[in-house]
Amino acid sequence: MYLERINEPADLRALDHDELDALAGEIRDFIVAAVSETGGHLGSNLGAVELSLALHRVFDSPTDAIMWDTGHQAYVHKLVTGRRTQFEQLRQEGGLSGYPSREESRHDHIENSHASTVLSYAYGMAVARDTGTDDHRHIVAVIGDGAMTGGMAYEAINNLGHGKRRVIIVLNDNGRSYAPTVSNLAANVQGADEHEAHPSFTDRVTDKLSHALTDIRLNPVYVRRQRRLEDFLASLPAVGPQAEKAVEGFKAGVREFLQPPSFFEALGVRYTGPVDGHNIDELEQAFHNAIELSAEGPIVVHVLTQKGRGYSPAEDDDEKHLHDAPVFDPMTGPPKAVPTGYTQAFAEGVIKAAERDDRIVAITAAMPGPTGLLPFQEHFPKRFFDVGIAEQHAVAGAAGMAMGGLRPFVAIYSTFLSRAWDQVVYDVALHRLPVVFCLDRAGITGPDGASHHGVYDMALLSKVPGMRVLAPSSAQELHQMIDDAATLSDDGPVVIRYPRGSARQVADDQVGSGLSARQVQAGDGTLCILAVGRMLEFAEKAAAALAESGIDTTVWDVRSCAPLDPAMITDAATHRAIVTVEDGVRDGGIGMMIADQVGAIAPAVPVASLGTPTQFIPHGDPKTIMARLGLDTDGIVLAARAVLDPDV
Ligand SMILES: Cc1ncc(C[n+]2csc(CCOP(=O)(O)OP(=O)(O)O)c2C)c(N)n1
Ligand SMILES: CC(=O)[C@@H](O)[C@H](O)COP(=O)(O)O
Ligand SMILES: [Mg+2]
């Protein structure tokens, strides 16, 4: 067993390549076993095994910074940097994070799980390094082909190229985000046409021509000779410049013939590849050469990997190569991922809406499966758009579609809509465009940690002029809200936000409509609980618990967070005390808006607002996190008793 001997990257350098290949096999078995126990990211990590080993053999982390875009593919990095024994607690409360964590290790840098950021970090760290005089450490940024479809990546590439920053970019191209990436970069580089845009892994690696070219272009001996020839020619009087031009022209002709200059080189970033991402020897050679060539400026090493490599249930999963997986039986692999709960309700509802209105189109930012849009794509292939990991473009694109007479439904996780805040406000709302935002994973999501909880959407979006913000308390309410949004959007944008996981099922008479709140039960005027979305279920249970001690509670399902229903505000203001509860940030949240409006008509009525704190909330089990924050039945009961009898 080699894995047990690896406690830090230096231990990798004692192994020969046969031992490294054996270690890679052990690591794959370890990751499958670990993820099968706790759930987590699988396909991406299985594809990054050899890449991670080669990086940690060639570069000297943490002196050299090895940074991972998105970070979901950093399990091997964690394994070889001393955290093997912590994987039993992967993504558990207080356990190992599923992403790099600065608290866990000096080898970790970026904790944010939002994609397409790593090149900007690399740029910034290179600038900081270069302000010093003797700092020669390497800045290595690993970015996936999916993350490369995010606009930020191009902003950074542009700056890196023009700034000639000494950064090594490792483009980990497995041809996929969840779905196949918009274009397979390897094919694009060689100008292959569309039908080759997603060649098999083997095809992608065995293109010997570009392979051979890589050797030439990467080999520093070739580069040094080329430079000596250029210097010699330039030194020749008279004929020198012409001869030099002739050599340049010849080289350009060779390059043009063999391989069109890549996108990267057009921006001043040297490109080389593709390299076989599962051949450690080849990877190490490529990285050593890149170190030499990076003296002149940034270089991309294009690495081809296979998502899910080495575990057939992942290799054979056409939808997402087991990008992530729940707890599962490693012998058989997890069952096929199908939408459940609110995601399933959205998947069904948006199809029904589109059947009724042919203006309706659906947009995803590289997450057709997790957002529930795969069935929509099957029903309406020409009305479905996957724009890549490009939320800003998705939203501004939706604005364009709406201006053109379409009715776009934009399906984006709550947390990822943060990326497109500017476009939501000034491209959609400013023009009062009929765009419907369907935000899955709103509220506390759990295992993916601080940058995945969807806790800001209500507080922020309720402040956008003309924006309607709806929060369903059941699957049936979500269906209703999708129907209503299709017409409400005549007057401008609508947001529907709903949580990860199971959805409450209710009878048709327990569903509201439009922008009205729904009174679930009427009390005797003592206490009024106003609940947002999934919190209604806890509010009803709290009311039942309070009834046992003689407190007769009114309960409202808020439904429309913006605008708030005036009838609900007026009724709440007639009570002795009010509790509001939402699974979003309390500061500036819906509860505070309710308190503000009640205060305007009944300033003496106390309002206790429950919500998430203005803090980053670490990963863990969502129910445990919500209980800890008082966002459950007991928390509501406690708040009710306190607001009724503050002296108790
Ligand atoms: C801004 C943003 N949008 C969406 C996601 C969700 N997401 C996580 S990983 C992933 C796919 C990443 O693809 P790639 O960069 O190619 O990495 P791979 O999983 O293929 O290794 C997506 C869309 C995200 N993390 N950040
Ligand atoms: C990094 C990544 O893939 C995230 O988008 C996350 O893992 C999604 O998790 P769920 O789809 O399980 O909410
Ligand atoms: Mg990928």
XYZ file of C-alpha atoms and ligand atoms in Angstrom:
688
model
C 0.000 0.000 0.000
C 1.613 3.243 -1.111
C -1.133 5.654 -0.012
C -0.423 5.065 3.668
C 3.149 6.255 3.059
C 2.032 9.598 1.656
C 1.722 12.210 4.389
C 3.071 15.188 2.457
C 3.882 15.973 -1.183
C 7.600 15.243 -0.691
C 6.708 11.595 -0.069
C 5.503 11.402 -3.677
C 8.965 12.151 -4.989
C 10.352 8.949 -3.511
C 8.151 6.836 -5.790
C 9.057 5.704 -9.312
C 6.505 5.815 -12.094
C 5.332 2.238 -11.652
C 4.761 2.910 -7.971
C 2.967 6.145 -8.847
C 0.635 4.265 -11.171
C -0.081 1.809 -8.372
C -0.667 4.723 -6.013
C -3.109 6.251 -8.500
C -5.084 3.017 -8.441
C -5.157 3.022 -4.647
C -6.303 6.640 -4.617
C -9.184 5.882 -6.971
C -10.306 3.012 -4.750
C -9.979 5.252 -1.697
C -12.046 8.074 -3.227
C -14.830 5.760 -4.410
C -14.998 4.172 -0.957
C -14.898 7.509 0.876
C -17.524 9.220 -1.290
C -19.768 6.147 -1.168
C -19.838 6.571 2.624
C -20.458 10.332 2.867
C -21.546 11.507 -0.556
C -19.536 14.128 -2.415
C -17.793 14.874 -5.690
C -16.688 11.775 -7.557
C -16.217 12.085 -11.335
C -14.109 15.217 -11.200
C -11.777 13.784 -8.553
C -11.347 10.446 -10.340
C -10.290 12.428 -13.388
C -7.738 14.524 -11.516
C -5.655 11.769 -9.860
C -2.518 11.688 -12.045
C -2.768 15.436 -12.605
C -2.700 16.107 -8.856
C 0.196 13.701 -8.278
C 2.279 15.223 -11.063
C 1.597 18.758 -9.852
C 2.689 17.929 -6.309
C 5.831 16.163 -7.546
C 6.946 19.000 -9.800
C 5.879 22.003 -7.752
C 6.794 22.673 -4.153
C 3.514 23.416 -2.375
C 2.859 25.446 -0.252
C 5.808 27.634 -1.340
C 4.525 27.263 -4.875
C 0.809 28.002 -4.901
C -1.298 25.269 -6.500
C -4.846 26.607 -6.793
C -8.009 24.826 -7.897
C -10.898 26.497 -9.698
C -14.236 25.682 -8.024
C -12.328 23.274 -5.760
C -14.647 20.270 -6.034
C -11.827 18.312 -7.715
C -9.267 18.786 -4.895
C -9.761 15.544 -2.967
C -6.467 14.067 -4.274
C -4.719 17.309 -3.393
C -6.092 16.886 0.140
C -5.073 13.228 0.268
C -1.424 13.984 -0.529
C -1.248 16.967 1.813
C -1.816 15.069 5.024
C -5.596 14.739 5.309
C -6.142 11.092 4.348
C -7.477 10.173 7.790
C -10.058 12.980 7.746
C -12.022 11.691 4.771
C -14.348 9.714 7.033
C -15.810 13.090 7.995
C -15.947 14.483 4.440
C -18.546 17.285 4.232
C -19.850 16.358 7.710
C -20.486 18.869 10.498
C -17.046 19.957 11.760
C -15.364 17.522 9.375
C -13.275 17.831 6.212
C -14.599 20.408 3.775
C -15.418 19.216 0.263
C -13.438 22.166 -1.057
C -10.023 23.644 -0.256
C -9.990 25.181 3.215
C -7.375 27.626 4.520
C -8.247 26.550 8.037
C -7.406 22.949 7.154
C -4.068 23.411 5.420
C -1.350 25.819 4.201
C -1.601 23.980 0.882
C -5.126 25.337 0.357
C -5.927 28.752 -1.027
C -9.384 29.301 -2.553
C -12.425 28.303 -0.472
C -15.028 29.810 -2.765
C -16.759 27.065 -4.764
C -17.970 29.453 -7.452
C -16.322 28.643 -10.777
C -14.072 30.646 -13.122
C -12.212 32.620 -10.450
C -8.815 30.882 -10.216
C -7.078 32.820 -12.996
C -7.920 36.098 -11.292
C -6.454 34.810 -8.045
C -3.358 33.717 -9.979
C -3.047 37.146 -11.542
C -3.321 38.839 -8.176
C -0.893 36.496 -6.457
C 1.594 36.950 -9.294
C 1.347 40.720 -8.993
C 1.958 40.464 -5.244
C 4.890 38.087 -5.788
C 6.420 40.332 -8.446
C 6.420 43.362 -6.163
C 9.136 41.528 -4.231
C 12.634 41.066 -5.613
C 13.632 37.519 -4.802
C 10.296 35.769 -4.807
C 10.592 33.078 -7.479
C 7.775 30.840 -6.414
C 5.437 29.446 -9.010
C 1.773 30.302 -9.216
C -0.148 27.341 -10.677
C -3.845 27.673 -11.516
C -5.863 24.555 -12.356
C -9.059 25.331 -14.239
C -11.580 22.961 -15.789
C -12.939 23.255 -19.322
C -16.330 24.027 -17.780
C -14.942 26.800 -15.603
C -13.211 28.122 -18.740
C -16.656 28.934 -20.124
C -17.094 31.580 -17.416
C -16.438 35.172 -18.431
C -14.159 35.950 -15.493
C -11.639 33.459 -16.884
C -11.273 35.533 -20.059
C -10.953 38.765 -18.145
C -8.051 37.234 -16.250
C -6.438 35.648 -19.328
C -6.432 39.049 -20.984
C -4.703 40.642 -18.015
C -2.239 37.795 -17.553
C -1.246 37.939 -21.205
C -0.779 41.662 -21.377
C 0.949 41.764 -18.028
C 3.276 38.889 -19.037
C 2.754 37.495 -15.560
C 4.747 34.350 -14.755
C 1.776 32.032 -14.148
C 1.265 28.412 -15.159
C -2.318 27.625 -16.113
C -3.326 23.977 -16.187
C -6.436 23.580 -18.286
C -8.010 20.339 -17.073
C -10.127 19.478 -20.088
C -12.391 16.450 -19.611
C -14.900 17.751 -22.100
C -17.571 18.206 -19.447
C -19.117 20.528 -16.984
C -22.013 18.352 -15.860
C -23.057 18.089 -19.508
C -20.493 18.254 -22.345
C -18.889 21.693 -22.300
C -20.062 24.092 -24.982
C -17.067 23.256 -27.111
C -14.337 20.754 -26.549
C -11.257 22.923 -26.331
C -8.940 20.307 -27.790
C -11.103 19.973 -30.869
C -11.410 23.730 -31.197
C -7.666 24.153 -30.986
C -7.203 21.774 -33.883
C -10.126 23.312 -35.724
C -12.075 20.054 -35.721
C -15.623 20.439 -36.913
C -18.699 20.066 -34.711
C -19.140 16.303 -34.980
C -15.620 15.923 -33.616
C -16.279 18.557 -30.955
C -16.714 15.837 -28.366
C -14.282 13.119 -29.415
C -13.731 10.223 -27.096
C -10.937 10.569 -24.586
C -8.758 8.232 -26.612
C -9.309 10.228 -29.813
C -8.517 13.400 -27.948
C -5.203 12.161 -26.659
C -3.874 10.180 -29.586
C -3.825 13.049 -32.066
C -0.135 12.519 -32.628
C 0.311 15.583 -34.792
C -0.563 18.054 -32.084
C 1.193 15.761 -29.610
C 4.412 15.970 -31.581
C 4.000 19.694 -31.923
C 3.672 19.961 -28.187
C 7.028 18.301 -27.732
C 8.650 20.733 -30.091
C 6.954 23.837 -28.767
C 7.462 22.886 -25.160
C 11.056 21.753 -25.374
C 13.229 24.537 -23.938
C 16.176 23.367 -26.055
C 14.131 24.183 -29.178
C 13.083 27.489 -27.665
C 16.686 28.411 -26.727
C 18.020 27.494 -30.193
C 15.222 29.489 -31.792
C 16.134 32.471 -29.643
C 19.910 32.114 -30.407
C 19.122 31.986 -34.134
C 16.976 35.093 -33.855
C 19.693 36.936 -31.878
C 22.339 35.876 -34.403
C 20.252 36.983 -37.367
C 19.394 40.268 -35.720
C 23.116 40.931 -35.179
C 23.925 40.521 -38.882
C 24.297 43.915 -40.559
C 21.910 44.693 -43.427
C 20.748 41.142 -44.276
C 20.026 40.315 -40.624
C 16.572 41.906 -40.287
C 15.394 40.457 -43.615
C 16.700 37.015 -42.688
C 15.054 37.312 -39.297
C 11.770 38.222 -40.963
C 12.163 35.220 -43.243
C 12.634 32.904 -40.227
C 9.619 34.412 -38.498
C 7.579 33.972 -41.642
C 8.720 30.369 -41.956
C 7.863 29.600 -38.345
C 4.476 31.265 -38.673
C 3.830 29.245 -41.817
C 4.743 26.022 -40.038
C 2.567 26.937 -37.098
C -0.279 28.026 -39.328
C -0.089 24.794 -41.208
C 0.287 22.545 -38.171
C -1.921 24.324 -35.689
C -3.759 27.638 -35.914
C -2.564 30.023 -33.166
C -4.762 29.260 -30.168
C -7.110 31.673 -28.513
C -4.678 31.934 -25.655
C -1.745 32.995 -27.798
C -3.854 35.697 -29.361
C -4.035 37.191 -25.856
C -0.335 36.830 -25.145
C -0.563 33.563 -23.235
C 1.581 30.767 -24.660
C -0.425 27.609 -25.273
C 0.741 24.084 -25.376
C -0.988 20.748 -25.483
C -2.943 18.722 -25.328
C -1.070 16.482 -22.886
C -2.357 13.096 -21.705
C -3.716 13.902 -18.252
C -3.360 10.312 -17.070
C 0.318 9.882 -18.008
C 2.285 11.109 -14.993
C 5.619 11.083 -16.805
C 4.238 13.151 -19.673
C 2.536 15.539 -17.269
C 5.730 16.075 -15.287
C 7.689 16.724 -18.473
C 5.070 19.242 -19.567
C 5.137 21.001 -16.193
C 8.954 21.161 -16.074
C 9.014 22.632 -19.562
C 6.247 25.041 -18.639
C 8.321 26.226 -15.674
C 11.155 27.142 -18.039
C 8.899 28.755 -20.627
C 6.911 30.667 -18.022
C 9.973 32.859 -17.479
C 8.696 34.746 -20.531
C 5.128 35.011 -19.307
C 1.978 32.998 -18.686
C 1.607 29.577 -20.263
C -1.370 27.249 -20.583
C -0.708 23.525 -20.333
C -3.773 21.925 -21.910
C -4.329 18.596 -20.197
C -6.869 16.041 -21.416
C -8.475 13.946 -18.692
C -11.410 11.604 -18.409
C -14.128 12.489 -15.931
C -14.936 9.454 -13.765
C -11.845 7.571 -14.937
C -11.274 4.190 -13.409
C -14.758 3.598 -11.993
C -17.145 2.233 -14.574
C -20.398 3.556 -13.040
C -18.839 7.030 -13.382
C -17.299 6.445 -16.794
C -20.637 5.139 -18.085
C -22.806 7.921 -16.619
C -23.568 9.884 -19.784
C -25.374 12.665 -17.951
C -22.640 13.829 -15.615
C -19.990 11.071 -15.100
C -21.053 10.983 -11.447
C -19.903 14.575 -11.024
C -21.332 14.285 -7.521
C -22.971 11.395 -5.740
C -25.085 10.696 -2.661
C -24.174 7.862 -0.267
C -24.119 4.735 -2.457
C -23.077 1.069 -2.799
C -19.603 1.141 -4.368
C -20.208 -2.263 -5.949
C -23.067 -0.964 -8.084
C -22.630 2.796 -8.060
C -25.417 5.259 -7.189
C -28.826 5.076 -8.816
C -29.346 7.394 -11.784
C -29.821 10.956 -10.543
C -33.417 12.075 -11.093
C -34.984 15.360 -9.977
C -36.857 15.067 -6.686
C -38.718 17.458 -4.412
C -38.879 21.091 -5.474
C -36.551 20.431 -8.431
C -38.968 17.838 -9.752
C -41.912 20.200 -9.232
C -40.042 22.861 -11.204
C -39.148 20.356 -13.928
C -42.812 19.430 -14.367
C -44.174 22.947 -13.933
C -41.967 24.646 -16.493
C -42.860 22.026 -19.100
C -46.591 22.562 -18.484
C -46.113 26.318 -18.747
C -44.177 25.918 -22.004
C -46.905 23.680 -23.442
C -49.367 26.522 -22.849
C -47.154 29.363 -24.051
C -44.735 28.834 -26.916
C -42.878 32.016 -26.047
C -41.441 30.289 -22.971
C -37.793 29.204 -23.241
C -35.475 27.797 -20.555
C -31.893 28.754 -19.806
C -29.301 26.987 -17.635
C -25.686 27.864 -16.815
C -24.162 24.417 -17.354
C -26.457 22.682 -14.886
C -29.316 21.142 -16.882
C -29.470 18.047 -14.673
C -29.254 19.566 -11.180
C -31.786 22.313 -12.028
C -34.264 19.789 -13.483
C -34.173 21.094 -17.061
C -33.197 17.836 -18.805
C -36.873 16.829 -19.333
C -37.554 20.329 -20.696
C -34.633 19.880 -23.115
C -36.122 16.579 -24.288
C -39.568 18.153 -24.781
C -38.386 21.410 -26.333
C -34.824 21.019 -27.663
C -35.022 24.267 -29.605
C -36.332 26.223 -26.633
C -33.599 25.074 -24.272
C -30.294 26.939 -23.891
C -27.228 25.850 -21.911
C -24.842 28.821 -21.992
C -22.008 27.201 -20.005
C -20.915 28.385 -16.562
C -21.814 31.928 -17.533
C -24.548 33.292 -15.275
C -23.969 36.923 -16.226
C -24.342 36.037 -19.895
C -27.344 33.827 -19.085
C -29.191 36.736 -17.459
C -28.277 39.387 -20.015
C -29.038 36.836 -22.729
C -32.449 36.327 -21.144
C -32.928 40.095 -21.278
C -32.245 39.968 -24.997
C -34.620 37.064 -25.490
C -37.339 38.931 -23.556
C -36.762 42.060 -25.625
C -37.213 39.854 -28.658
C -40.621 38.691 -27.470
C -39.712 35.451 -25.689
C -40.507 34.542 -22.095
C -37.272 33.170 -20.626
C -37.250 31.035 -17.474
C -33.712 31.190 -16.065
C -32.892 28.216 -13.824
C -29.899 29.021 -11.610
C -28.989 27.992 -8.077
C -29.633 30.843 -5.644
C -25.963 31.207 -4.719
C -24.809 31.332 -8.332
C -27.207 34.131 -9.196
C -24.964 36.340 -7.033
C -22.575 36.249 -9.991
C -25.192 37.999 -12.145
C -26.494 40.613 -9.706
C -25.650 43.487 -12.071
C -27.426 41.860 -14.971
C -30.515 41.086 -12.865
C -30.813 44.702 -11.743
C -29.725 46.745 -14.753
C -30.305 44.452 -17.726
C -33.572 42.841 -16.651
C -35.304 44.902 -13.922
C -34.345 48.337 -15.236
C -36.080 47.437 -18.488
C -38.935 45.740 -16.617
C -38.444 42.645 -18.782
C -40.569 39.486 -18.536
C -37.878 37.195 -17.171
C -38.644 34.499 -14.579
C -35.762 33.464 -12.323
C -36.184 29.980 -10.850
C -33.710 29.722 -7.980
C -33.143 26.199 -6.729
C -31.007 25.495 -3.633
C -32.321 28.617 -1.913
C -31.738 28.657 1.846
C -29.345 26.419 3.784
C -28.036 23.775 1.376
C -25.597 22.015 3.753
C -22.706 19.881 2.486
C -21.208 22.387 0.063
C -20.566 24.983 2.724
C -20.540 28.758 2.968
C -20.347 29.632 -0.742
C -23.265 27.370 -1.609
C -25.973 28.364 0.896
C -28.594 30.426 -0.936
C -29.251 32.934 1.839
C -28.977 36.315 0.105
C -31.563 36.073 -2.672
C -34.587 37.385 -0.729
C -32.776 40.208 1.083
C -31.195 41.426 -2.154
C -33.844 40.773 -4.788
C -36.659 42.246 -2.680
C -34.844 45.596 -2.970
C -34.886 45.612 -6.796
C -37.591 47.959 -8.139
C -40.395 46.031 -9.822
C -39.023 42.614 -8.856
C -41.611 40.145 -7.536
C -40.108 37.536 -5.177
C -42.117 34.369 -4.520
C -41.311 31.567 -2.067
C -43.383 28.370 -2.269
C -44.139 26.300 0.859
C -44.943 23.121 -1.089
C -44.573 21.436 -4.470
C -48.142 22.429 -5.336
C -47.400 26.077 -4.469
C -44.364 25.950 -6.769
C -46.571 24.732 -9.618
C -48.989 27.562 -8.875
C -46.214 30.158 -8.778
C -44.791 29.000 -12.100
C -48.252 29.356 -13.633
C -48.722 32.788 -12.064
C -45.215 33.946 -13.021
C -45.968 33.306 -16.682
C -48.551 36.106 -16.510
C -47.104 38.211 -13.676
C -44.020 38.652 -15.847
C -46.124 40.762 -18.241
C -45.297 43.555 -15.783
C -41.635 42.685 -15.307
C -39.317 40.119 -13.731
C -40.323 37.481 -11.199
C -38.181 35.368 -8.885
C -39.311 32.026 -7.498
C -36.913 30.642 -4.884
C -37.094 27.170 -3.420
C -34.864 24.915 -1.294
C -32.719 21.864 -1.995
C -34.338 18.540 -1.261
C -37.782 17.171 -0.532
C -40.931 19.226 -1.065
C -44.034 19.236 1.115
C -47.102 17.817 -0.636
C -50.447 19.520 0.112
C -54.043 19.433 -1.088
C -55.169 21.877 -3.754
C -57.098 23.923 -1.192
C -53.859 24.626 0.649
C -52.442 26.655 -2.204
C -52.635 30.404 -2.715
C -52.430 32.465 -5.901
C -50.871 35.547 -7.417
C -49.102 37.908 -5.040
C -51.468 37.201 -2.137
C -50.364 35.751 1.180
C -52.431 32.845 2.520
C -53.781 32.728 6.065
C -53.255 29.133 7.160
C -54.981 29.466 10.528
C -56.622 32.313 12.495
C -55.878 32.734 16.210
C -57.345 34.888 18.954
C -55.144 37.909 18.333
C -52.371 36.950 20.759
C -49.615 35.832 18.380
C -49.120 35.956 14.618
C -46.429 33.905 12.866
C -45.524 34.930 9.313
C -43.532 32.143 7.595
C -41.638 32.264 4.300
C -41.489 29.233 1.999
C -40.350 25.986 3.584
C -40.496 27.599 7.050
C -44.311 27.350 6.995
C -44.173 23.694 8.010
C -42.129 24.583 11.105
C -44.466 27.506 11.862
C -47.529 25.267 11.833
C -45.827 22.782 14.159
C -44.774 25.630 16.455
C -48.377 26.910 16.539
C -49.540 23.444 17.517
C -46.939 23.293 20.290
C -47.923 26.736 21.558
C -51.603 25.769 21.538
C -50.765 23.149 24.163
C -49.942 26.005 26.503
C -53.043 27.938 25.555
C -51.521 30.266 23.007
C -53.899 30.547 20.040
C -51.728 31.506 17.081
C -52.480 32.992 13.676
C -50.253 31.625 10.917
C -49.672 33.182 7.499
C -47.864 31.738 4.504
C -46.163 34.887 3.188
C -45.823 33.497 -0.377
C -44.947 36.879 -1.916
C -41.869 38.323 -0.208
C -41.991 41.329 -2.528
C -44.386 42.935 -2.696
C -45.738 41.939 0.747
C -49.489 41.380 0.862
C -51.074 44.458 2.571
C -53.934 42.309 3.911
C -51.406 40.137 5.741
C -49.617 43.177 7.192
C -52.905 44.737 8.358
C -54.026 41.500 10.023
C -50.640 40.894 11.690
C -50.698 44.412 13.141
C -53.859 43.558 15.127
C -51.975 40.969 17.219
C -50.175 41.357 20.561
C -46.924 40.070 19.080
C -45.477 38.821 15.800
C -42.808 36.276 14.816
C -41.445 36.161 11.274
C -39.254 33.295 10.013
C -37.305 32.861 6.771
C -34.412 30.660 5.557
C -32.485 33.680 4.357
C -30.340 36.347 5.921
C -32.197 38.184 8.702
C -30.452 41.550 8.267
C -32.338 43.362 5.539
C -34.525 40.307 5.076
C -38.239 39.832 4.666
C -38.890 39.794 8.404
C -37.381 43.224 8.762
C -39.474 44.482 5.861
C -42.568 43.099 7.608
C -41.555 44.746 10.895
C -41.090 48.010 9.044
C -44.544 47.880 7.454
C -46.288 46.732 10.666
C -44.419 49.436 12.593
C -45.873 52.058 10.306
C -49.428 51.188 11.403
C -48.932 49.619 14.857
C -45.570 50.759 16.280
C -46.248 49.148 19.656
C -46.511 45.600 18.331
C -43.236 43.724 18.971
C -41.844 41.712 16.037
C -39.267 38.927 16.449
C -37.589 38.197 13.104
C -35.825 34.855 12.625
C -33.373 34.280 9.778
C -29.799 33.281 9.040
C -27.046 35.361 10.645
C -24.780 37.746 8.722
C -22.017 35.168 8.920
C -20.499 32.563 6.612
C -22.115 29.290 7.579
C -19.809 26.251 7.285
C -20.770 22.924 5.696
C -22.849 20.346 7.545
C -26.209 18.656 7.647
C -28.824 21.256 6.663
C -31.330 20.249 9.347
C -28.634 20.459 12.047
C -27.519 23.852 10.808
C -31.073 25.192 10.759
C -31.770 23.894 14.259
C -28.590 25.554 15.480
C -29.803 28.825 13.957
C -33.215 28.503 15.576
C -34.845 27.964 12.188
C -37.019 25.051 13.199
C -40.093 24.339 15.343
C -38.284 24.729 18.658
C -36.615 27.926 17.551
C -39.924 29.470 16.563
C -41.580 28.412 19.844
C -38.692 29.924 21.798
C -38.937 33.192 19.892
C -42.711 33.295 20.344
C -42.501 32.849 24.102
C -39.804 35.494 24.322
C -41.689 38.089 22.277
C -44.924 37.465 24.233
C -43.306 37.569 27.669
C -40.027 39.388 27.301
C -39.573 39.441 31.087
C -39.774 35.612 31.385
C -20.447 30.241 -10.869
C -20.745 28.770 -10.749
N -21.777 28.249 -11.442
C -22.070 26.940 -11.350
C -21.346 26.122 -10.529
C -21.721 24.663 -10.354
N -20.645 23.789 -10.808
C -19.833 23.212 -9.956
S -18.701 22.274 -10.720
C -19.374 22.613 -12.249
C -18.813 22.030 -13.499
C -17.354 22.398 -13.595
O -16.826 21.894 -14.797
P -15.259 21.905 -14.973
O -14.723 23.231 -14.608
O -14.985 21.423 -16.329
O -14.734 20.884 -13.864
P -14.892 19.291 -13.881
O -16.013 18.983 -12.906
O -15.187 18.855 -15.267
O -13.561 18.781 -13.385
C -20.433 23.478 -12.116
C -21.248 23.988 -13.238
C -20.272 26.706 -9.809
N -19.523 25.967 -8.949
N -19.998 28.010 -9.943
C -19.481 22.255 -6.961
C -20.771 21.733 -7.439
O -20.886 20.818 -8.223
C -21.936 22.344 -6.819
O -22.690 22.964 -7.720
C -22.665 21.449 -5.833
O -22.001 20.254 -5.618
C -24.080 21.143 -6.231
O -24.637 20.383 -5.229
P -26.169 19.890 -5.254
O -26.613 19.856 -6.685
O -26.148 18.549 -4.619
O -26.923 20.935 -4.461
Mg -14.668 19.613 -17.110
